[in-house]
Short mmCIF file of N, CA and C in Angstrom, two decimals:
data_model
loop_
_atom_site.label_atom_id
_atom_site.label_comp_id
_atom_site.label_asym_id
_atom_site.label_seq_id
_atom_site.Cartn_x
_atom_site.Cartn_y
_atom_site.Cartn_z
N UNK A 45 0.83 -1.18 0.00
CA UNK A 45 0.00 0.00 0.00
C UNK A 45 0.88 1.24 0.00
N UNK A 46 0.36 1.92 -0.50
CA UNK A 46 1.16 3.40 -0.77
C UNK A 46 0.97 4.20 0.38
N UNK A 47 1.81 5.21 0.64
CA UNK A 47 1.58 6.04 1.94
C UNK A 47 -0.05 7.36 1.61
N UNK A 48 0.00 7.11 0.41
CA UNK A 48 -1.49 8.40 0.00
C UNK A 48 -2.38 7.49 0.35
N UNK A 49 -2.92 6.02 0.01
CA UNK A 49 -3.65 4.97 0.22
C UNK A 49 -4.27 5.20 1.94
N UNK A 50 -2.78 4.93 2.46
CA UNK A 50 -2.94 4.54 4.45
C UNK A 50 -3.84 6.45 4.66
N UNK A 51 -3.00 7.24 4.59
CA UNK A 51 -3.48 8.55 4.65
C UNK A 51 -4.82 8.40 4.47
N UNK A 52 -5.34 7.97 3.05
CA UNK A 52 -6.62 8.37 2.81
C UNK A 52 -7.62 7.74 3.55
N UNK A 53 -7.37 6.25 3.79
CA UNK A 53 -7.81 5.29 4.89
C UNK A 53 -7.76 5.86 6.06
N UNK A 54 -7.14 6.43 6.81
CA UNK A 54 -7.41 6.97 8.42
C UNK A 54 -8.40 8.50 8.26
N UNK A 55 -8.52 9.05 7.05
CA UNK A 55 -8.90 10.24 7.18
C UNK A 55 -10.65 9.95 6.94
N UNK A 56 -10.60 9.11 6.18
CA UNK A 56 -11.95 8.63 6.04
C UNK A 56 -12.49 7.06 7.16
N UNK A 57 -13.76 7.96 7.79
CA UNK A 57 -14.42 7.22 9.12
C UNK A 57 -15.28 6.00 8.38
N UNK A 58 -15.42 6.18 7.17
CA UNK A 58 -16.57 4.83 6.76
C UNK A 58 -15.22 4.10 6.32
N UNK A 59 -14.64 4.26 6.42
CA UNK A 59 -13.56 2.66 5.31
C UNK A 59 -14.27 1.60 5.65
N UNK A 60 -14.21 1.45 7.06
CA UNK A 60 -14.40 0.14 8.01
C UNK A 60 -15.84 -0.92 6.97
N UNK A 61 -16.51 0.29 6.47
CA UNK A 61 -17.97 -0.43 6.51
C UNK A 61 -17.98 -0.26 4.79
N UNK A 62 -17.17 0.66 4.17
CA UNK A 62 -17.14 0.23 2.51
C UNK A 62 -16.39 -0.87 2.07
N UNK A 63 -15.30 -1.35 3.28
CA UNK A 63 -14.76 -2.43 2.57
C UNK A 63 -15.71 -3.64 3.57
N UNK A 64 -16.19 -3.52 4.26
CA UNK A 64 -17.33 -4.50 4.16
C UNK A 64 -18.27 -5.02 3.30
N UNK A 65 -19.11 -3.52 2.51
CA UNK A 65 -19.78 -3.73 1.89
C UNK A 65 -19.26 -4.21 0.68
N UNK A 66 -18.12 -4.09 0.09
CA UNK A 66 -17.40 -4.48 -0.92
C UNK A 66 -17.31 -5.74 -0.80
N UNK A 67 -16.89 -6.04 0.33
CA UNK A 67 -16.44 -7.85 0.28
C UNK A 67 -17.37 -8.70 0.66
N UNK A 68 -18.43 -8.10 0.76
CA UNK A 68 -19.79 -9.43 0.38
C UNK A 68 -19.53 -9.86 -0.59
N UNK A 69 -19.72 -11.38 -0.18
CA UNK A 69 -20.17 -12.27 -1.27
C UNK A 69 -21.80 -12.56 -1.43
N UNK A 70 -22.68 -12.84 -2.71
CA UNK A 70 -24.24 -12.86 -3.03
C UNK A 70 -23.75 -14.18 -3.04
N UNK A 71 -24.38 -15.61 -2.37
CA UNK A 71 -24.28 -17.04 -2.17
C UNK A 71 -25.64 -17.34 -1.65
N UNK A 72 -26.57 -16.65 -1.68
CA UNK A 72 -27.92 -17.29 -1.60
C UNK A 72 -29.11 -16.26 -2.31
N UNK A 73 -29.76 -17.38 -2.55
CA UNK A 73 -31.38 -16.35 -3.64
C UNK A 73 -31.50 -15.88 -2.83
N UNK A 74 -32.42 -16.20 -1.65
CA UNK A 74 -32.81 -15.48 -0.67
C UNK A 74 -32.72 -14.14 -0.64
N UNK A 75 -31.08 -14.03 0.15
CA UNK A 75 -30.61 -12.92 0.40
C UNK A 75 -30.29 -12.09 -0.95
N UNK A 76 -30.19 -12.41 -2.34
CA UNK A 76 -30.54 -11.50 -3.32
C UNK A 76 -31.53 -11.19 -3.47
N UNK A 77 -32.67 -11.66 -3.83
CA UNK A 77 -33.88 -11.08 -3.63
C UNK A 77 -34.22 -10.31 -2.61
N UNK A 78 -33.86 -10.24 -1.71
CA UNK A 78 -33.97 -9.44 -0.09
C UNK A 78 -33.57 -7.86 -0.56
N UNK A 79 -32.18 -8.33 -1.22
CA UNK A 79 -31.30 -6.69 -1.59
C UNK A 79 -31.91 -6.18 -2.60
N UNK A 80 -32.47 -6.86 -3.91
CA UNK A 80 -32.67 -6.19 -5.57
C UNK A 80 -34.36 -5.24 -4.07
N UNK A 81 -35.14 -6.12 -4.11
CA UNK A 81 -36.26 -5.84 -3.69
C UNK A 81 -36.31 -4.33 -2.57
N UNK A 82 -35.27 -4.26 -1.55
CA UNK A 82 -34.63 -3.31 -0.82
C UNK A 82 -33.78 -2.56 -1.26
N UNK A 83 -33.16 -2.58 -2.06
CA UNK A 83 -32.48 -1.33 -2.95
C UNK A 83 -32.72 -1.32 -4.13
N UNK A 84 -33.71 0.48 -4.01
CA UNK A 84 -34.24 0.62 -5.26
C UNK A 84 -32.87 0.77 -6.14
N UNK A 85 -33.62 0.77 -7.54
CA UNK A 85 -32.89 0.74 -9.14
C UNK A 85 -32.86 2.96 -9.28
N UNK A 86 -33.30 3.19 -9.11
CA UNK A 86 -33.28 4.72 -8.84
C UNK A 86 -33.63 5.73 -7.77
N UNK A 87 -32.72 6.83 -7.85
CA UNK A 87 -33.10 7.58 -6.56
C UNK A 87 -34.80 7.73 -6.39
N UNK A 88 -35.14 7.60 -4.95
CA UNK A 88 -36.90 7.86 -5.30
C UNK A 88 -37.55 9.39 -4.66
N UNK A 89 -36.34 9.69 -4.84
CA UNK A 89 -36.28 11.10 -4.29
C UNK A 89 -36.42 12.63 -5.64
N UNK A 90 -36.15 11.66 -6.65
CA UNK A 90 -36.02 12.47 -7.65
C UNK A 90 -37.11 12.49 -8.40
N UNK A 91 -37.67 13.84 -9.02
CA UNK A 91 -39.42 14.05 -9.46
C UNK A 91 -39.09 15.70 -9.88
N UNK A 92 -39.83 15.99 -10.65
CA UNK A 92 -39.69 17.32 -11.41
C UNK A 92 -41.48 17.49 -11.18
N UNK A 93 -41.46 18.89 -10.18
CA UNK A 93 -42.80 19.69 -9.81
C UNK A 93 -43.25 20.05 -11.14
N UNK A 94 -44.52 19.77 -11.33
CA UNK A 94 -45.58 20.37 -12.39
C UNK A 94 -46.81 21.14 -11.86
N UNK A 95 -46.82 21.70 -12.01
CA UNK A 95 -48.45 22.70 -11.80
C UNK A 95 -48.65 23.19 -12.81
N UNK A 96 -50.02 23.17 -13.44
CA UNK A 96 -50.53 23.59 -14.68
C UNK A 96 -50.02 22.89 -15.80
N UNK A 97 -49.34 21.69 -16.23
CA UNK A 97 -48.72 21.37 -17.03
C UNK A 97 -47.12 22.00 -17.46
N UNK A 98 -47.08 22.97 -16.36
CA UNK A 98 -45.64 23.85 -16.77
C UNK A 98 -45.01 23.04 -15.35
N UNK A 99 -43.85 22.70 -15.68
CA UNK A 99 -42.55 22.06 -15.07
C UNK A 99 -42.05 23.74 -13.94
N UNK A 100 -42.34 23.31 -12.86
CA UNK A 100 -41.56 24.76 -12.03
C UNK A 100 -40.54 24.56 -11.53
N UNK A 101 -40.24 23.13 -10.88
CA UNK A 101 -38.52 22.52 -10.62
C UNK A 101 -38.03 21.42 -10.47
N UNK A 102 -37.07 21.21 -10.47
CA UNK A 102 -36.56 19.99 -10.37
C UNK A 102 -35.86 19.33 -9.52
N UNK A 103 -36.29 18.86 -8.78
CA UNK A 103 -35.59 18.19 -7.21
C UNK A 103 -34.98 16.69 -8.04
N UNK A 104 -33.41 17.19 -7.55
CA UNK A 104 -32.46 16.45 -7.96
C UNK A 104 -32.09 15.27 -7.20
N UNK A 105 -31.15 14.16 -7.76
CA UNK A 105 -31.48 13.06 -7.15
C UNK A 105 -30.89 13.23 -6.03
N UNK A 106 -31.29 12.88 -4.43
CA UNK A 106 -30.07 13.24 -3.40
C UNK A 106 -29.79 12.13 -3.31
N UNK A 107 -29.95 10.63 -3.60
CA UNK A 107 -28.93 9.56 -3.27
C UNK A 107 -27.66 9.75 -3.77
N UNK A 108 -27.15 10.66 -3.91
CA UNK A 108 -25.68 10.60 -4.17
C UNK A 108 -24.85 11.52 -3.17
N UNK A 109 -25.96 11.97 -2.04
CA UNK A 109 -25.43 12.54 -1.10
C UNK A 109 -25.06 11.55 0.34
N UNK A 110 -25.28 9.80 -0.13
CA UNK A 110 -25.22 9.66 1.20
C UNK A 110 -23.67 8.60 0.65
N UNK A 111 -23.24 8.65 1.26
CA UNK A 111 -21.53 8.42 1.69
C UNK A 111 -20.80 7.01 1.11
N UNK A 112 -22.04 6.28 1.89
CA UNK A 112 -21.80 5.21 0.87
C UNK A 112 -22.93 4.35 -0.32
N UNK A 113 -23.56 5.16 -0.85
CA UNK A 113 -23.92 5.77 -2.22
C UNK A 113 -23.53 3.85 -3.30
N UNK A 114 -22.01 4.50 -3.68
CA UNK A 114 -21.69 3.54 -4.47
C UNK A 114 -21.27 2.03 -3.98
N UNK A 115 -21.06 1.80 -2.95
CA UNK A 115 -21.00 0.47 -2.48
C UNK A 115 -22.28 -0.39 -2.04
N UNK A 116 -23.63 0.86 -1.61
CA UNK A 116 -24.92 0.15 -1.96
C UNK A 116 -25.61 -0.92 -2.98
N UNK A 117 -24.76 0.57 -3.79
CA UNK A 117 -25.26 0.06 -5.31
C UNK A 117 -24.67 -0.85 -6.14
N UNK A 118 -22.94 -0.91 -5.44
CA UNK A 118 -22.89 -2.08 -6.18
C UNK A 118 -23.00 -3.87 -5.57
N UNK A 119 -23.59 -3.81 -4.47
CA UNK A 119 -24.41 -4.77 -3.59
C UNK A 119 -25.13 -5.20 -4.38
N UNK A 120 -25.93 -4.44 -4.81
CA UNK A 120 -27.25 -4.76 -5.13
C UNK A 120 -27.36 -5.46 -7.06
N UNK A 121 -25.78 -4.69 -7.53
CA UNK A 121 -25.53 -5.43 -8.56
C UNK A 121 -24.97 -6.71 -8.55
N UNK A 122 -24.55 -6.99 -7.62
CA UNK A 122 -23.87 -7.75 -7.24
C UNK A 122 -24.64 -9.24 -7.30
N UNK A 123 -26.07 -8.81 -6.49
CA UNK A 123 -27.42 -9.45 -6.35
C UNK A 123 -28.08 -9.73 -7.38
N UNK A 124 -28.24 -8.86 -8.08
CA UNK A 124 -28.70 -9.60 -9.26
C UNK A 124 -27.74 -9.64 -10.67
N UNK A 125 -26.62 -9.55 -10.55
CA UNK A 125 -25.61 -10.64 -11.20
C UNK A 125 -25.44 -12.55 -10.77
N UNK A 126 -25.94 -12.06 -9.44
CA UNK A 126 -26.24 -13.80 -8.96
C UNK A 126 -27.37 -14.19 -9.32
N UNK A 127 -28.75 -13.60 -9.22
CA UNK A 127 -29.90 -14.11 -10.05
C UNK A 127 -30.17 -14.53 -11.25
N UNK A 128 -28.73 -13.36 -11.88
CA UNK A 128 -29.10 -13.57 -13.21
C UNK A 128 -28.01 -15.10 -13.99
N UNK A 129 -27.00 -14.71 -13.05
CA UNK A 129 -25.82 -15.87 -13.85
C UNK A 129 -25.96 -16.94 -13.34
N UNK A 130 -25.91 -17.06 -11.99
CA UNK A 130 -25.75 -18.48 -11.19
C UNK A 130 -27.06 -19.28 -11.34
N UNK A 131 -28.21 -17.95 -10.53
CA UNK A 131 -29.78 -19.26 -10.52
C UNK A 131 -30.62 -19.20 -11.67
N UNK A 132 -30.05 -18.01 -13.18
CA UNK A 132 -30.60 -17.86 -14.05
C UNK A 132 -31.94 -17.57 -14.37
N UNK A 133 -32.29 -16.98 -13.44
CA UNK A 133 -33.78 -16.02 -12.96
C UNK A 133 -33.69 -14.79 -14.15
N UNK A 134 -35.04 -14.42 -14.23
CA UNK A 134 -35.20 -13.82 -15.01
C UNK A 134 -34.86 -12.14 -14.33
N UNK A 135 -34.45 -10.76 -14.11
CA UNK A 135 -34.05 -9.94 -13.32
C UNK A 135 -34.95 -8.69 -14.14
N UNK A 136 -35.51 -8.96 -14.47
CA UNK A 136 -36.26 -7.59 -15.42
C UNK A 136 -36.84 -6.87 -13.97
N UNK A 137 -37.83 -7.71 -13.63
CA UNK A 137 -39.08 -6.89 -12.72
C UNK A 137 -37.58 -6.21 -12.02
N UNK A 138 -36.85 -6.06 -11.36
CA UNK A 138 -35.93 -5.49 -10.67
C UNK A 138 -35.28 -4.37 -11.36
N UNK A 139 -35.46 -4.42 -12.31
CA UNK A 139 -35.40 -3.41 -13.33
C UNK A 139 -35.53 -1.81 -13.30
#
């Protein structure tokens, strides 16, 4: 490991729990279906206000404000890369 690596590792308080979430392994349907079903496919926070047919704003997606954001998400790909390759389930509805 490089000395910028260790640095960046002590300065940041989630490491502990992104390289957790990273090093799941998906080894049961179950528990994929649990995750596709529990982590949505898009922010559900994101929606553009209409009144009158005229668009007045646009509330942007905030899931990219929470920290660990991309290790959610790639859980959840993770999950249905196992549905789709290993038990060969169909993964659309998750879609």
């Amino acid at each position: 490991m490089t000395s910028l690596t260790l640095i960046k590792q002590q300065q940041d308080l989630l490491y502990p729990i992104r390289q957790w979430l990273e090093s799941r392994e998906i080894n049961n349907a179950k528990i994929a279906h649990f995750l596709c079903k529990l982590i949505p496919a898009q922010c559900p926070f994101e929606r553009d206000i209409v009144l009158f047919g005229r668009k007045l704003f646009h509330i942007p997606p905030m899931c990219k404000l929470n920290p660990l954001y991309e290790e959610v998400v790639g859980l959840r790909f993770k999950a249905l890369c196992y549905l789709a390759d290993v038990c060969g389930e169909d993964v659309t509805a998750y879609c």
